[in-house]
């Protein structure tokens, strides 16, 4: 699963039970275009939470107003809230 946040970050969750947040690398649009004519952008890992759930992460969604608040749910039957205030750190 993935969700594009209001602050321009992408949150992902997957079968390895980990949530990852990627941020666009400023000024890194590469020259050239792909087959659809779009340019390419670099994304860097901003933060991650390994073993965020005890089973697969099924969904993650950014809060529409609080750009640092992320919700996730997993096959473990839990819903968790995460704050991503600084690069490299996610706090539950």
Coordinates of N, CA and C in Angstrom, one line a residue:
X1 N 0.8 -1.2 0.0 CA 0.0 0.0 0.0 C 0.9 1.2 0.0
X2 N 0.3 2.3 -0.4 CA 1.1 3.6 -0.4 C 0.1 4.8 -0.3
X3 N 0.6 5.9 0.2 CA -0.2 7.1 0.3 C 0.7 8.3 0.1
X4 N 0.3 9.2 -0.8 CA 1.0 10.5 -1.0 C 0.5 11.5 0.0
X5 N 1.4 12.0 0.8 CA 1.0 12.9 1.9 C 0.9 14.4 1.4
X6 N 0.3 15.2 2.2 CA 0.1 16.6 1.9 C 1.4 17.4 1.9
X7 N 2.5 16.8 2.5 CA 3.8 17.5 2.5 C 4.7 17.0 1.4
X8 N 4.1 16.2 0.5 CA 4.9 15.7 -0.6 C 5.7 14.5 -0.3
X9 N 5.4 13.8 0.8 CA 6.1 12.5 1.1 C 5.2 11.4 0.7
X10 N 5.8 10.2 0.5 CA 5.0 9.0 0.2 C 5.3 8.0 1.3
X11 N 4.2 7.5 1.8 CA 4.3 6.4 2.9 C 4.0 5.1 2.2
X12 N 4.7 4.1 2.6 CA 4.5 2.7 2.1 C 4.4 1.7 3.2
X13 N 3.7 0.7 3.0 CA 3.6 -0.4 3.9 C 3.5 -1.7 3.1
X14 N 4.1 -2.8 3.7 CA 4.2 -4.0 2.9 C 4.2 -5.3 3.7
X15 N 4.4 -6.4 3.0 CA 4.4 -7.7 3.7 C 5.6 -8.0 4.6
X16 N 6.6 -7.1 4.6 CA 7.7 -7.2 5.6 C 7.4 -6.6 6.9
X17 N 6.1 -6.1 7.1 CA 5.7 -5.5 8.3 C 6.3 -4.1 8.6
X18 N 6.9 -3.5 7.6 CA 7.6 -2.2 7.8 C 6.9 -1.1 7.1
X19 N 6.9 0.1 7.7 CA 6.4 1.3 7.1 C 7.6 2.1 6.7
X20 N 7.6 2.6 5.5 CA 8.7 3.5 5.0 C 8.1 4.8 4.5
X21 N 8.8 5.9 4.7 CA 8.4 7.2 4.2 C 9.5 7.7 3.3
X22 N 9.1 8.1 2.1 CA 10.1 8.6 1.2 C 9.8 10.1 0.9
X23 N 10.8 10.9 0.7 CA 10.7 12.3 0.4 C 11.4 12.6 -0.9
X24 N 10.8 13.5 -1.7 CA 11.4 13.9 -3.0 C 12.7 14.6 -2.7
X25 N 13.7 14.3 -3.5 CA 15.0 14.9 -3.3 C 15.0 16.2 -4.2
X26 N 15.1 17.4 -3.5 CA 14.9 18.7 -4.2 C 16.0 18.8 -5.3
X27 N 15.5 19.3 -6.4 CA 16.4 19.6 -7.5 C 17.0 18.5 -8.2
X28 N 16.4 17.3 -8.1 CA 17.0 16.1 -8.7 C 16.1 15.5 -9.8
X29 N 15.5 16.4 -10.6 CA 14.7 15.9 -11.7 C 15.8 15.7 -12.8
X30 N 15.8 14.5 -13.3 CA 16.9 14.1 -14.3 C 16.5 14.5 -15.7
X31 N 17.5 14.8 -16.5 CA 17.2 15.1 -17.9 C 16.7 13.9 -18.6
X32 N 15.9 14.2 -19.7 CA 15.4 13.1 -20.4 C 14.0 12.7 -20.0
X33 N 13.4 11.8 -20.7 CA 12.0 11.5 -20.4 C 11.8 10.0 -20.6
X34 N 10.8 9.4 -20.0 CA 10.5 8.0 -20.2 C 9.6 7.9 -21.4
X35 N 9.1 6.7 -21.7 CA 8.2 6.4 -22.8 C 6.9 7.3 -22.8
X36 N 6.5 7.7 -21.6 CA 5.3 8.5 -21.5 C 5.6 10.0 -21.6
X37 N 6.9 10.3 -21.7 CA 7.2 11.8 -21.8 C 7.4 12.4 -20.5
X38 N 7.4 11.7 -19.4 CA 7.5 12.3 -18.0 C 9.0 12.3 -17.6
X39 N 9.4 13.3 -16.9 CA 10.8 13.4 -16.3 C 10.9 12.4 -15.2
X40 N 12.1 12.3 -14.6 CA 12.3 11.4 -13.5 C 12.7 12.2 -12.3
X41 N 12.2 11.7 -11.1 CA 12.5 12.4 -9.8 C 13.2 11.4 -8.9
X42 N 14.1 11.8 -8.1 CA 14.8 11.0 -7.1 C 14.0 11.1 -5.8
X43 N 13.9 9.9 -5.1 CA 13.2 9.9 -3.8 C 14.2 9.2 -2.9
X44 N 14.2 9.8 -1.7 CA 15.1 9.3 -0.6 C 14.3 8.8 0.6
X45 N 14.8 7.7 1.2 CA 14.2 7.2 2.4 C 14.3 8.3 3.5
X46 N 13.1 8.7 4.0 CA 13.1 9.8 5.0 C 13.0 9.2 6.4
X47 N 12.2 8.1 6.5 CA 12.1 7.5 7.8 C 11.5 6.1 7.6
X48 N 11.7 5.2 8.6 CA 11.1 3.9 8.5 C 10.8 3.3 9.9
X49 N 9.9 2.4 10.0 CA 9.5 1.7 11.3 C 9.5 0.3 11.0
X50 N 10.6 -0.4 11.3 CA 10.7 -1.9 11.0 C 9.8 -2.6 12.1
X51 N 9.2 -3.7 11.6 CA 8.2 -4.4 12.5 C 7.2 -3.5 13.1
X52 N 6.7 -2.6 12.2 CA 5.6 -1.6 12.7 C 4.4 -2.4 13.1
X53 N 4.1 -3.5 12.5 CA 3.0 -4.4 12.9 C 3.6 -5.8 13.0
X54 N 2.8 -6.7 13.7 CA 3.2 -8.1 13.9 C 2.8 -8.9 12.7
X55 N 2.2 -8.3 11.7 CA 1.9 -9.0 10.4 C 1.9 -8.0 9.3
X56 N 1.5 -8.4 8.1 CA 1.6 -7.5 7.0 C 0.9 -6.1 7.2
X57 N 1.5 -5.1 6.7 CA 0.9 -3.7 6.8 C 0.0 -3.6 5.6
X58 N -1.3 -3.4 5.8 CA -2.3 -3.4 4.8 C -2.6 -2.0 4.2
X59 N -2.5 -1.0 5.0 CA -2.9 0.3 4.6 C -2.1 1.4 5.4
X60 N -1.8 2.5 4.8 CA -1.2 3.6 5.5 C -1.8 4.9 4.9
X61 N -2.2 5.8 5.7 CA -2.8 7.1 5.2 C -2.3 8.3 6.1
X62 N -2.0 9.3 5.4 CA -1.6 10.6 6.0 C -2.8 11.3 6.5
X63 N -2.7 12.0 7.6 CA -3.8 12.9 8.1 C -3.9 14.0 7.1
X64 N -5.1 14.5 6.7 CA -5.2 15.5 5.7 C -4.8 16.9 6.2
X65 N -4.7 17.1 7.5 CA -4.3 18.5 8.0 C -3.0 18.4 8.7
X66 N -2.7 17.4 9.5 CA -1.5 17.3 10.3 C -0.5 16.5 9.4
X67 N 0.4 17.2 8.7 CA 1.3 16.6 7.7 C 2.3 15.6 8.3
X68 N 2.4 15.6 9.6 CA 3.4 14.7 10.2 C 2.7 13.5 10.8
X69 N 1.4 13.3 10.7 CA 0.7 12.2 11.4 C 0.3 11.2 10.3
X70 N 0.6 9.9 10.6 CA 0.4 8.8 9.7 C -0.3 7.7 10.4
X71 N -1.4 7.1 9.8 CA -2.1 6.0 10.4 C -1.8 4.8 9.6
X72 N -1.6 3.6 10.3 CA -1.4 2.4 9.6 C -2.3 1.3 10.2
X73 N -2.6 0.3 9.4 CA -3.3 -0.9 9.9 C -2.7 -2.2 9.3
X74 N -2.8 -3.3 10.0 CA -2.1 -4.5 9.6 C -3.0 -5.7 9.8
X75 N -2.4 -6.8 9.3 CA -3.1 -8.1 9.5 C -3.1 -8.6 10.9
X76 N -2.4 -7.9 11.8 CA -2.4 -8.2 13.2 C -3.6 -7.6 13.9
X77 N -4.5 -6.9 13.1 CA -5.8 -6.4 13.7 C -5.6 -5.1 14.4
X78 N -4.5 -4.4 14.3 CA -4.3 -3.1 15.0 C -4.2 -2.0 14.0
X79 N -4.6 -0.8 14.5 CA -4.4 0.5 13.9 C -3.5 1.3 14.7
X80 N -2.5 1.8 14.1 CA -1.5 2.6 14.8 C -1.3 4.0 14.2
X81 N -1.0 4.9 15.1 CA -0.7 6.3 14.7 C 0.8 6.5 14.8
X82 N 1.4 7.2 13.9 CA 2.8 7.5 13.8 C 3.1 9.0 13.6
X83 N 4.1 9.5 14.2 CA 4.5 10.9 14.0 C 5.9 10.8 13.3
X84 N 6.1 11.5 12.2 CA 7.3 11.5 11.5 C 7.9 13.0 11.5
X85 N 8.4 13.4 12.6 CA 8.8 14.8 12.7 C 10.2 15.2 12.1
X86 N 11.1 14.2 12.1 CA 12.5 14.5 11.6 C 12.9 13.4 10.7
X87 N 13.8 13.6 9.8 CA 14.3 12.5 8.9 C 14.9 11.4 9.8
X88 N 14.6 10.2 9.4 CA 15.2 9.0 10.1 C 14.4 8.5 11.3
X89 N 13.5 9.2 11.8 CA 12.8 8.8 13.0 C 11.3 8.7 12.9
X90 N 10.7 7.7 13.3 CA 9.2 7.6 13.3 C 8.9 7.2 14.8
X91 N 7.9 7.9 15.4 CA 7.6 7.6 16.7 C 6.1 7.2 16.8
X92 N 5.8 6.1 17.4 CA 4.5 5.6 17.6 C 3.8 6.3 18.7

